[in-house]
Coordinates of C-alpha atoms in Angstrom, one line a residue:
M1 CA -15.6 -95.9 -0.7
S2 CA -15.5 -92.1 0.1
R3 CA -12.4 -91.7 -2.2
S4 CA -14.1 -93.3 -5.2
S5 CA -17.2 -91.3 -4.5
S6 CA -15.2 -87.9 -4.2
E7 CA -13.5 -88.9 -7.6
E8 CA -17.0 -89.6 -9.3
R9 CA -18.0 -85.9 -8.2
N10 CA -14.8 -84.5 -9.6
K11 CA -15.5 -86.2 -12.9
A12 CA -19.3 -85.3 -13.1
P13 CA -20.3 -81.7 -14.9
K14 CA -19.8 -78.7 -12.5
C15 CA -23.2 -77.2 -13.7
P16 CA -26.1 -78.9 -15.5
F17 CA -27.3 -77.9 -19.1
E18 CA -30.1 -75.4 -17.9
V19 CA -27.5 -73.2 -16.0
Y20 CA -25.3 -72.7 -18.9
R21 CA -28.3 -72.2 -21.3
S22 CA -29.6 -69.6 -18.9
E23 CA -26.2 -67.9 -18.4
G24 CA -26.0 -67.6 -22.1
D25 CA -29.4 -66.0 -22.6
A26 CA -28.4 -63.5 -19.7
F27 CA -25.3 -62.5 -21.6
L28 CA -27.0 -62.2 -24.8
M29 CA -29.6 -59.9 -23.4
K30 CA -26.7 -57.7 -22.1
K31 CA -25.1 -58.0 -25.5
K32 CA -22.0 -59.5 -24.1
Y33 CA -21.8 -62.0 -27.2
L34 CA -18.4 -63.5 -26.7
K35 CA -19.5 -64.5 -23.0
A36 CA -22.7 -65.6 -24.4
I37 CA -20.9 -67.9 -27.0
M38 CA -18.9 -69.4 -24.3
A39 CA -21.7 -70.4 -22.3
Y40 CA -23.8 -71.8 -25.1
D41 CA -20.6 -73.9 -26.0
Q42 CA -20.9 -75.5 -22.6
A43 CA -24.6 -76.0 -22.7
L44 CA -24.1 -77.7 -26.1
D45 CA -21.1 -79.9 -24.6
R46 CA -23.8 -81.2 -22.3
K47 CA -26.9 -81.3 -24.8
E48 CA -25.7 -81.7 -28.4
N49 CA -27.8 -79.9 -31.1
D50 CA -30.0 -78.3 -28.7
R51 CA -32.1 -76.0 -30.9
H52 CA -32.6 -73.1 -28.6
C53 CA -28.7 -72.9 -27.9
L54 CA -27.6 -73.4 -31.5
L55 CA -30.1 -70.4 -32.4
R56 CA -28.9 -68.0 -29.9
R57 CA -25.4 -68.9 -30.6
S58 CA -25.9 -68.1 -34.2
S59 CA -27.5 -64.7 -33.3
C60 CA -24.1 -64.0 -31.2
Y61 CA -22.0 -64.7 -34.2
L62 CA -24.3 -62.7 -36.5
A63 CA -24.0 -59.7 -34.2
L64 CA -20.2 -60.1 -34.0
G65 CA -20.1 -60.5 -37.9
N66 CA -18.9 -64.1 -38.0
L67 CA -21.4 -65.1 -40.8
T68 CA -19.9 -68.4 -41.6
R69 CA -20.2 -69.6 -38.0
A70 CA -23.6 -68.2 -37.7
L71 CA -24.8 -69.8 -41.0
S72 CA -23.5 -73.1 -39.6
D73 CA -25.5 -73.0 -36.4
A74 CA -28.5 -72.2 -38.2
D75 CA -28.2 -75.1 -40.5
A76 CA -27.7 -77.3 -37.6
A77 CA -30.9 -76.2 -35.9
L78 CA -32.7 -76.6 -39.3
V79 CA -31.6 -80.3 -39.3
E80 CA -34.2 -81.4 -36.9
D81 CA -36.9 -79.3 -38.1
S82 CA -36.5 -77.9 -41.5
N83 CA -39.8 -75.8 -41.2
Y84 CA -39.0 -74.4 -37.8
Y85 CA -39.8 -70.7 -38.3
K86 CA -37.3 -69.0 -35.9
A87 CA -34.5 -70.9 -37.8
L88 CA -35.8 -70.0 -41.1
Y89 CA -36.0 -66.3 -40.1
L90 CA -32.3 -66.3 -38.7
K91 CA -30.9 -68.0 -41.8
G92 CA -32.7 -65.4 -44.0
Q93 CA -31.0 -62.8 -41.9
I94 CA -27.5 -64.2 -42.1
L95 CA -27.9 -64.6 -45.8
Y96 CA -29.1 -61.2 -46.2
N97 CA -26.2 -59.7 -44.4
K98 CA -23.8 -61.8 -46.5
G99 CA -25.3 -60.1 -49.3
D100 CA -27.1 -63.2 -50.7
F101 CA -30.5 -61.6 -51.2
E102 CA -32.1 -63.9 -53.6
H103 CA -31.6 -67.0 -50.9
A104 CA -32.5 -64.8 -48.1
L105 CA -35.8 -64.1 -49.8
V106 CA -36.4 -67.8 -50.2
Y107 CA -36.1 -68.4 -46.6
F108 CA -38.3 -65.3 -45.6
H109 CA -40.8 -66.9 -47.9
R110 CA -40.5 -70.2 -46.4
G111 CA -40.9 -68.7 -42.9
Q112 CA -44.0 -66.8 -44.0
Q113 CA -45.7 -69.9 -45.2
Q114 CA -45.3 -71.4 -41.7
R115 CA -46.3 -68.3 -39.7
P116 CA -48.0 -65.8 -42.1
E117 CA -49.2 -63.7 -39.3
L118 CA -45.9 -62.6 -38.4
Q119 CA -44.5 -59.1 -39.4
M120 CA -40.9 -60.1 -39.4
F121 CA -41.2 -62.2 -42.4
R122 CA -43.0 -59.4 -44.3
L123 CA -40.3 -57.0 -43.7
G124 CA -37.6 -59.7 -44.6
I125 CA -39.2 -60.2 -47.9
Q126 CA -39.6 -56.4 -48.4
K127 CA -36.0 -55.4 -47.8
S128 CA -34.7 -58.5 -49.6
E129 CA -37.0 -57.4 -52.7
E130 CA -35.7 -54.0 -52.5
A131 CA -31.9 -55.0 -52.3
I132 CA -32.4 -57.2 -55.3
E133 CA -34.0 -54.6 -57.2
N134 CA -31.4 -51.9 -56.2
S135 CA -28.6 -54.4 -57.2
L136 CA -30.2 -54.9 -60.8
T137 CA -31.7 -51.5 -61.6
G138 CA -29.4 -49.2 -63.3
H139 CA -26.5 -51.5 -64.5
K140 CA -27.5 -50.8 -68.1
K141 CA -26.5 -47.2 -67.9
I142 CA -23.1 -47.9 -66.3
K143 CA -20.4 -48.0 -68.8
I144 CA -16.7 -48.5 -68.0
G145 CA -14.3 -47.3 -70.7
S146 CA -10.8 -48.9 -71.2
A147 CA -9.0 -45.7 -70.1
G148 CA -10.8 -45.6 -66.8
A149 CA -10.4 -49.2 -66.2
K150 CA -6.7 -48.9 -66.7
G151 CA -6.6 -45.9 -64.5
F152 CA -8.2 -47.7 -61.7
V153 CA -6.0 -50.8 -61.8
K154 CA -2.8 -48.6 -61.7
Q155 CA -4.4 -46.7 -58.6
M156 CA -5.1 -50.0 -57.1
D157 CA -1.6 -51.3 -57.7
G158 CA -0.2 -48.0 -56.1
K159 CA -2.2 -48.1 -52.9
A160 CA -2.3 -52.0 -52.4
K161 CA 0.9 -51.9 -50.5
S162 CA -0.6 -49.6 -47.7
R163 CA -3.2 -52.2 -46.9
Q164 CA -1.0 -55.3 -46.7
I165 CA -0.1 -54.8 -43.0
T166 CA -3.7 -54.4 -42.0
Q167 CA -4.5 -57.7 -44.2
K168 CA -1.8 -59.8 -42.5
S169 CA -2.7 -58.8 -39.0
K170 CA -6.1 -59.8 -39.6
K171 CA -5.1 -63.3 -41.0
V172 CA -2.9 -63.8 -37.9
T173 CA -5.2 -62.7 -35.3
G174 CA -8.5 -64.1 -36.7
D175 CA -10.5 -62.0 -34.2
P176 CA -14.1 -63.5 -33.8
S177 CA -15.5 -60.0 -33.7
T178 CA -14.4 -59.3 -37.2
G179 CA -15.7 -62.3 -38.9
D180 CA -13.8 -65.1 -40.2
G181 CA -9.8 -64.6 -40.1
D182 CA -9.0 -66.8 -43.2
Q183 CA -11.1 -64.8 -45.6
D184 CA -9.2 -62.3 -47.8
N185 CA -10.7 -58.8 -48.3
Q186 CA -10.7 -59.0 -52.2
N187 CA -13.2 -56.1 -52.7
I188 CA -12.1 -52.4 -53.1
P189 CA -11.3 -50.8 -49.7
I190 CA -13.0 -47.5 -49.0
N191 CA -9.9 -45.5 -48.9
L192 CA -9.5 -46.3 -52.6
I193 CA -13.0 -45.1 -53.6
P194 CA -13.4 -41.4 -54.6
K195 CA -14.1 -39.3 -51.5
N196 CA -17.6 -37.9 -52.7
M197 CA -18.7 -41.6 -53.8
S198 CA -17.5 -43.0 -50.4
K199 CA -19.3 -40.4 -48.4
I200 CA -22.5 -41.3 -50.1
M201 CA -21.9 -45.1 -49.5
F202 CA -20.8 -44.7 -45.9
G203 CA -23.1 -41.9 -44.9
P204 CA -22.8 -40.7 -41.1
L205 CA -20.1 -43.4 -40.4
Y206 CA -17.9 -41.9 -43.0
T207 CA -16.3 -39.5 -40.4
D208 CA -15.6 -42.7 -38.1
H209 CA -13.9 -44.4 -40.7
E210 CA -11.6 -41.4 -41.5
Y211 CA -11.0 -40.9 -37.7
L212 CA -9.8 -44.6 -37.2
E213 CA -7.6 -44.1 -40.3
E214 CA -5.9 -41.1 -38.9
L215 CA -5.6 -42.7 -35.4
L216 CA -3.9 -45.8 -37.0
K217 CA -1.6 -43.6 -39.0
Q218 CA -0.6 -41.5 -35.9
E219 CA 0.1 -44.8 -34.0
S220 CA 2.2 -46.3 -36.9
E221 CA 4.3 -43.1 -37.0
Q222 CA 4.7 -43.4 -33.1
K223 CA 4.2 -39.6 -32.7
W224 CA 3.4 -40.7 -29.1
K225 CA 3.9 -43.9 -27.4
T226 CA 2.0 -45.2 -24.3
T227 CA 1.5 -48.5 -22.5
Y228 CA -1.8 -49.0 -24.7
S229 CA -0.4 -48.1 -27.8
E230 CA -0.3 -51.4 -29.3
E231 CA -3.9 -52.2 -28.0
V232 CA -5.1 -48.9 -29.6
R233 CA -3.5 -49.9 -32.8
N234 CA -5.2 -53.4 -32.8
L235 CA -8.6 -51.8 -32.0
A236 CA -8.4 -49.2 -34.7
R237 CA -7.2 -51.9 -37.4
N238 CA -10.1 -54.2 -36.4
G239 CA -12.7 -51.2 -36.5
I240 CA -11.5 -50.3 -39.9
T241 CA -11.6 -53.9 -41.2
Y242 CA -15.0 -54.3 -39.9
L243 CA -16.4 -51.2 -41.5
D244 CA -14.7 -52.0 -44.8
E245 CA -16.4 -55.5 -44.6
R246 CA -19.6 -54.0 -43.8
S247 CA -19.3 -51.4 -46.8
K248 CA -19.1 -54.4 -49.1
F249 CA -22.4 -55.3 -47.9
W250 CA -23.9 -51.9 -48.0
H251 CA -23.1 -51.6 -51.4
Q252 CA -24.6 -54.7 -52.5
E253 CA -27.7 -53.9 -50.5
K254 CA -28.0 -50.4 -52.1
P255 CA -25.4 -49.4 -54.6
V256 CA -24.1 -45.8 -54.9
Y257 CA -26.0 -45.2 -58.3
A258 CA -29.3 -46.3 -56.6
R259 CA -28.7 -43.8 -53.8
M260 CA -27.8 -41.0 -56.1
K261 CA -31.0 -41.9 -58.1
A262 CA -33.1 -41.8 -55.0
G263 CA -31.6 -38.5 -54.1
R264 CA -32.6 -37.1 -57.6
L265 CA -35.9 -38.3 -57.3
K266 CA -36.9 -36.5 -53.9
P267 CA -40.0 -34.4 -54.0
L268 CA -39.6 -30.7 -54.5
I269 CA -42.2 -30.1 -52.0
K270 CA -41.5 -31.4 -48.5
P271 CA -44.0 -34.0 -47.3
Q272 CA -46.6 -33.0 -44.7
L273 CA -45.1 -35.7 -42.1
T274 CA -41.4 -36.1 -41.7
K275 CA -39.9 -39.7 -41.2
K276 CA -39.5 -39.0 -37.5
Q277 CA -43.1 -37.7 -37.3
R278 CA -44.6 -40.8 -39.0
C279 CA -42.9 -43.4 -37.1
P280 CA -44.6 -42.6 -33.8
E281 CA -47.9 -42.3 -35.6
I282 CA -47.5 -45.9 -37.0
N283 CA -46.4 -47.3 -33.9
K284 CA -49.5 -45.7 -32.1
V285 CA -51.6 -47.5 -34.8
L286 CA -49.9 -50.8 -34.3
N287 CA -50.3 -50.6 -30.5
R288 CA -54.1 -49.8 -31.1
L289 CA -54.4 -52.9 -33.3
H290 CA -53.0 -54.9 -30.7
H291 CA -55.5 -53.7 -28.1
I292 CA -58.3 -54.5 -30.5
D293 CA -57.0 -57.9 -30.8
K294 CA -56.9 -58.4 -27.2
L295 CA -60.6 -57.1 -27.0
Q296 CA -61.6 -59.8 -29.5
R297 CA -59.7 -62.5 -27.7
A298 CA -61.7 -61.4 -24.6
H299 CA -64.9 -61.5 -26.6
Q300 CA -65.5 -57.9 -26.0
H301 CA -66.6 -57.4 -29.6
E302 CA -68.8 -54.4 -29.1
L303 CA -65.9 -52.5 -27.8
A304 CA -63.6 -53.7 -30.5
V305 CA -65.8 -52.5 -33.1
K306 CA -65.9 -49.0 -31.6
H307 CA -62.1 -48.9 -31.5
A308 CA -61.7 -50.1 -34.8
E309 CA -64.2 -47.7 -36.3
N310 CA -62.4 -44.7 -34.4
L311 CA -59.1 -46.0 -35.8
L312 CA -60.3 -46.4 -39.2
H313 CA -61.6 -42.9 -39.4
E314 CA -58.1 -41.6 -38.2
V315 CA -56.0 -43.6 -40.7
K316 CA -58.4 -42.3 -43.6
T317 CA -57.1 -38.8 -42.9
W318 CA -53.5 -39.8 -43.6
D319 CA -51.7 -39.0 -46.9
S320 CA -51.3 -42.7 -48.4
S321 CA -48.2 -41.5 -50.4
Q322 CA -46.4 -40.8 -47.0
V323 CA -47.0 -44.2 -45.4
S324 CA -45.4 -47.4 -47.4
N325 CA -47.7 -49.9 -46.0
Y326 CA -50.8 -47.6 -45.9
Y327 CA -53.1 -50.0 -47.6
E328 CA -52.2 -53.0 -45.6
I329 CA -52.8 -51.0 -42.4
L330 CA -56.3 -50.1 -43.7
A331 CA -57.2 -53.7 -44.8
N332 CA -56.3 -55.0 -41.4
I333 CA -58.4 -52.5 -39.5
Y334 CA -61.4 -53.4 -42.2
S335 CA -60.6 -57.2 -41.5
M336 CA -60.8 -56.7 -37.5
L337 CA -63.9 -54.7 -38.0
G338 CA -65.5 -57.5 -39.9
L339 CA -64.5 -60.4 -37.7
S340 CA -66.0 -58.6 -34.7
N341 CA -69.3 -57.8 -36.3
L342 CA -69.5 -61.3 -37.5
E343 CA -69.3 -62.5 -33.9
L344 CA -72.0 -59.9 -33.0
G345 CA -74.3 -61.3 -35.7
N346 CA -74.0 -58.0 -37.9
Y347 CA -73.6 -60.0 -41.2
T348 CA -74.2 -57.1 -43.5
E349 CA -71.6 -54.8 -41.7
S350 CA -69.1 -57.7 -41.8
L351 CA -69.5 -58.5 -45.2
G352 CA -69.1 -54.8 -46.0
A353 CA -65.9 -54.5 -44.1
H354 CA -64.4 -57.7 -45.8
Q355 CA -65.4 -56.6 -49.1
A356 CA -63.7 -53.1 -48.5
A357 CA -60.5 -55.0 -47.6
Y358 CA -60.9 -57.2 -50.5
D359 CA -61.3 -54.3 -52.9
L360 CA -58.1 -52.4 -51.4
G361 CA -56.1 -55.9 -52.2
Q362 CA -57.4 -55.8 -55.8
E363 CA -56.7 -52.1 -56.4
N364 CA -53.1 -52.1 -54.8
N365 CA -52.2 -55.6 -55.9
L366 CA -51.9 -57.0 -52.4
S367 CA -52.1 -60.8 -52.9
E368 CA -52.2 -61.5 -49.1
V369 CA -54.9 -59.1 -48.3
I370 CA -57.0 -60.6 -51.2
S371 CA -56.5 -64.1 -49.9
H372 CA -57.6 -63.3 -46.3
S373 CA -60.6 -61.3 -47.4
M374 CA -61.7 -64.1 -49.7
D375 CA -61.4 -66.6 -46.5
N376 CA -63.5 -64.2 -44.2
M377 CA -66.2 -63.3 -46.9
G378 CA -66.7 -67.0 -47.2
R379 CA -66.9 -67.5 -43.5
V380 CA -69.6 -64.6 -43.2
Y381 CA -71.8 -66.4 -46.2
A382 CA -71.5 -69.6 -44.3
K383 CA -72.5 -68.4 -41.0
K384 CA -75.5 -66.7 -42.3
G385 CA -76.5 -69.8 -44.2
D386 CA -75.9 -68.7 -47.6
Y387 CA -73.8 -71.7 -48.4
D388 CA -74.1 -71.3 -52.4
S389 CA -72.2 -68.0 -52.0
A390 CA -69.8 -69.3 -49.7
I391 CA -69.0 -72.2 -52.0
K392 CA -68.4 -69.8 -55.0
I393 CA -65.9 -67.5 -53.5
W394 CA -64.0 -70.5 -51.7
E395 CA -64.0 -72.4 -54.9
E396 CA -62.7 -69.4 -56.8
K397 CA -59.7 -69.1 -54.1
L398 CA -59.1 -72.9 -54.2
E399 CA -58.1 -72.7 -58.1
K400 CA -55.5 -70.2 -57.5
C401 CA -54.4 -71.8 -53.9
T402 CA -51.0 -73.3 -53.6
D403 CA -50.4 -73.4 -49.9
E404 CA -51.3 -77.1 -48.7
L405 CA -52.6 -76.0 -45.4
D406 CA -55.0 -73.5 -47.1
V407 CA -55.9 -76.3 -49.5
I408 CA -56.9 -78.6 -46.6
W409 CA -58.9 -75.9 -44.8
L410 CA -60.8 -74.9 -48.0
C411 CA -61.6 -78.5 -48.8
Y412 CA -63.0 -78.9 -45.2
E413 CA -65.1 -75.9 -45.3
L414 CA -66.4 -76.4 -48.9
G415 CA -67.1 -80.1 -47.9
R416 CA -69.2 -78.9 -45.0
C417 CA -71.2 -76.3 -47.0
Y418 CA -72.0 -79.2 -49.5
L419 CA -73.1 -81.4 -46.6
E420 CA -75.4 -78.7 -45.4
L421 CA -77.0 -78.4 -49.1
Q422 CA -77.5 -82.2 -48.8
K423 CA -75.0 -83.0 -51.7
P424 CA -72.9 -85.7 -50.1
N425 CA -71.2 -86.7 -53.2
K426 CA -69.4 -83.3 -53.4
S427 CA -68.8 -83.3 -49.7
F428 CA -67.1 -86.8 -49.8
E429 CA -65.0 -85.8 -52.8
Y430 CA -63.7 -82.6 -51.0
G431 CA -63.1 -84.5 -47.9
E432 CA -61.1 -87.2 -49.7
K433 CA -58.9 -84.5 -51.4
G434 CA -58.1 -82.6 -48.1
L435 CA -57.7 -86.0 -46.3
D436 CA -55.0 -86.9 -48.9
I437 CA -53.0 -83.8 -48.4
A438 CA -53.3 -84.0 -44.6
C439 CA -52.0 -87.5 -44.7
S440 CA -49.0 -86.5 -47.0
M441 CA -48.2 -83.7 -44.3
N442 CA -48.7 -86.1 -41.4
D443 CA -51.1 -83.4 -39.8
K444 CA -53.1 -85.6 -37.5
L445 CA -55.5 -82.6 -36.2
W446 CA -56.8 -82.0 -39.8
Q447 CA -57.0 -85.9 -40.3
L448 CA -59.3 -86.1 -37.4
N449 CA -61.7 -83.3 -38.7
I450 CA -61.8 -84.5 -42.3
N451 CA -62.5 -88.2 -41.1
V452 CA -65.6 -86.9 -39.2
L453 CA -66.6 -84.8 -42.4
I454 CA -66.2 -88.0 -44.5
G455 CA -68.2 -90.2 -41.9
Q456 CA -71.1 -87.6 -42.0
S457 CA -70.9 -87.6 -46.0
N458 CA -71.0 -91.4 -46.0
L459 CA -74.0 -91.3 -43.5
Q460 CA -75.9 -89.3 -46.0
L461 CA -75.0 -91.7 -48.7
K462 CA -76.4 -94.3 -46.8
K463 CA -72.9 -96.1 -46.5
R464 CA -73.2 -96.9 -42.9
L465 CA -70.1 -99.3 -42.8
D466 CA -67.9 -96.6 -44.5
A467 CA -69.2 -94.2 -42.0
Q468 CA -68.2 -96.1 -39.1
T469 CA -64.8 -96.7 -40.4
A470 CA -64.4 -93.0 -40.9
F471 CA -65.7 -92.2 -37.3
T472 CA -63.5 -95.0 -35.7
T473 CA -60.5 -93.5 -37.3
A474 CA -61.4 -90.1 -36.1
Y475 CA -61.9 -91.5 -32.6
E476 CA -58.3 -93.1 -32.7
L477 CA -56.8 -89.9 -33.8
A478 CA -58.7 -88.0 -30.9
K479 CA -57.2 -90.3 -28.3
K480 CA -53.8 -89.7 -29.8
L481 CA -54.2 -86.0 -29.7
E482 CA -55.9 -86.0 -26.3
A483 CA -58.8 -84.1 -27.7
H484 CA -61.1 -85.2 -24.9
D485 CA -64.2 -83.3 -26.1
A486 CA -64.0 -84.7 -29.7
E487 CA -63.1 -88.2 -28.3
K488 CA -66.4 -88.3 -26.2
A489 CA -68.6 -86.8 -28.9
I490 CA -67.3 -89.1 -31.6
L491 CA -67.7 -92.1 -29.2
E492 CA -71.3 -91.1 -28.6
V493 CA -72.0 -91.3 -32.5
I494 CA -70.2 -94.4 -32.8
D495 CA -72.3 -96.0 -30.0
E496 CA -75.5 -94.7 -31.7
L497 CA -74.3 -96.0 -34.9
Q498 CA -73.9 -99.5 -33.6
S499 CA -76.9 -99.5 -31.5
T500 CA -79.0 -98.3 -34.6
D501 CA -77.5 -101.2 -36.6
R502 CA -78.7 -103.8 -34.2
E503 CA -82.3 -102.1 -34.2
M504 CA -82.3 -102.3 -38.0
D505 CA -81.3 -105.9 -37.9
T506 CA -84.0 -106.7 -35.5
Y507 CA -86.8 -104.8 -37.1
A508 CA -85.7 -104.6 -40.8
L509 CA -88.8 -106.6 -42.0
T510 CA -91.3 -104.9 -39.9
D511 CA -90.7 -101.3 -39.6
T512 CA -88.8 -99.7 -42.4
E513 CA -90.1 -96.2 -41.9
D514 CA -89.0 -96.1 -38.2
N515 CA -85.5 -97.2 -39.3
V516 CA -85.2 -94.4 -42.1
R517 CA -86.3 -91.8 -39.3
S518 CA -83.7 -93.4 -36.8
E519 CA -80.9 -93.0 -39.5
D520 CA -81.9 -89.4 -40.3
S521 CA -81.8 -88.7 -36.6
L522 CA -78.2 -90.2 -36.4
I523 CA -77.0 -88.1 -39.3
S524 CA -78.4 -85.0 -37.4
R525 CA -76.6 -86.1 -34.3
S526 CA -73.3 -86.7 -36.0
K527 CA -73.3 -83.0 -37.3
N528 CA -74.2 -81.7 -33.9
Q529 CA -71.3 -83.8 -32.4
S530 CA -68.7 -82.9 -34.9
P531 CA -65.2 -82.0 -33.6
Y532 CA -65.4 -78.9 -35.6
Q533 CA -68.2 -77.6 -33.1
T534 CA -65.5 -78.3 -30.3
N535 CA -63.4 -75.7 -32.0
I536 CA -60.4 -77.7 -32.7
Q537 CA -58.1 -76.0 -35.0
S538 CA -54.6 -76.5 -36.3
T539 CA -52.3 -74.1 -34.2
E540 CA -49.1 -76.0 -34.3
E541 CA -46.2 -73.6 -34.6

């Protein structure tokens, strides 16, 4: 008995999944990528297709330059959830490093649709667009004559043999730190590019490449021989191969002609702030924006307004030409100022701040700033009771809106505005439109909110049976989502609706006026008990 139990213990895994996952995370933090990969391999053997481990292992392969395996893990993570924002960002990064800037841009855009508030997707889009522009710009001016082409081919034939040993060793070893061992380096090695051009391409790493080439040459000639000569040769060879591989990517990202053009277009007068001086300033501003955001979350809006006004005054003194995202920063400050003033009931100041952000977006063609500003201006109008103005601005946005979540939100808000204006037909129309999209996306939370809106609209339309159906559907959704406040509020409305039906059946022939008053009271009560009042919002990541 004891013997069999000991055999079972030997067969059992030595460590559980969580141990290997934590070990991999620790190695990744210390940048020990090979050890991290080994730990994640063990973890994935115990729990196949774990999204966390797949993405972390993909990050390790990306850091080592093994882009094929990195891409394979990122794709596996996207199989379970094709809209998971971390996997979308990582795949965008991998494709960008492969030089596939167009597809990288697609994945950065997809990630931004899921999490528009994250800066990393905006930066990914910006650098992909710049790389694409650099790759396309200037090709018309490049002309290769027949003599130049023949000379270059001859030069390639003459020097190709000197690289054969390096290429063969790479194929045999297949070191994971240098990428995939089975891929040939078919692009032009840097030692075949003219010296002045390779200096521009490599920048500060040109001297490192030259040093490794010289070191490999000396070791090959065996000017001296030590115990570690072979190891030094392998390290130098791998270093050169890695730099050559990266040179392909750098050339795709920003070709030599684009760099030379950028150098010619430098201003004759030096800017007031150098790049090193600007970065700390921008970092300080971002830290202060985070501080204002914390104050708003803590409902300290008076203090948030004060900080935002001080920051706005400071940023306005900057030279906009020296900061690439100057107008986005300025619009962000205006937006925060408007949000806090709205919470304080300062509608005029809030509307002025959001209008200023909207104007900045229009003047500088910032579509994201325009979109958010229109949302916020509509909120201010609705909060102050100017529903006609809110409807006007939100319907204008709805005509151009393509994002499905934004369309649902706009339909819901427009429906509530029309409900307040006693126009239940329009309210019901927008509710139905928003519900169709929410059902197609399987978004239960928005289905809950919109069903309540439809129920309220049906009450105003005197369609009590349809109203009860909508409220019952909303109640079932609230139970599934464990939204207890909404569940309780909707149940009260349903109970009162049923109670009112019984009263109307009893007194229908005797007291019509009281029945009408009872129904109006129920409509008012259903508005007050709306899940919207319990601040349920779609925050799914």
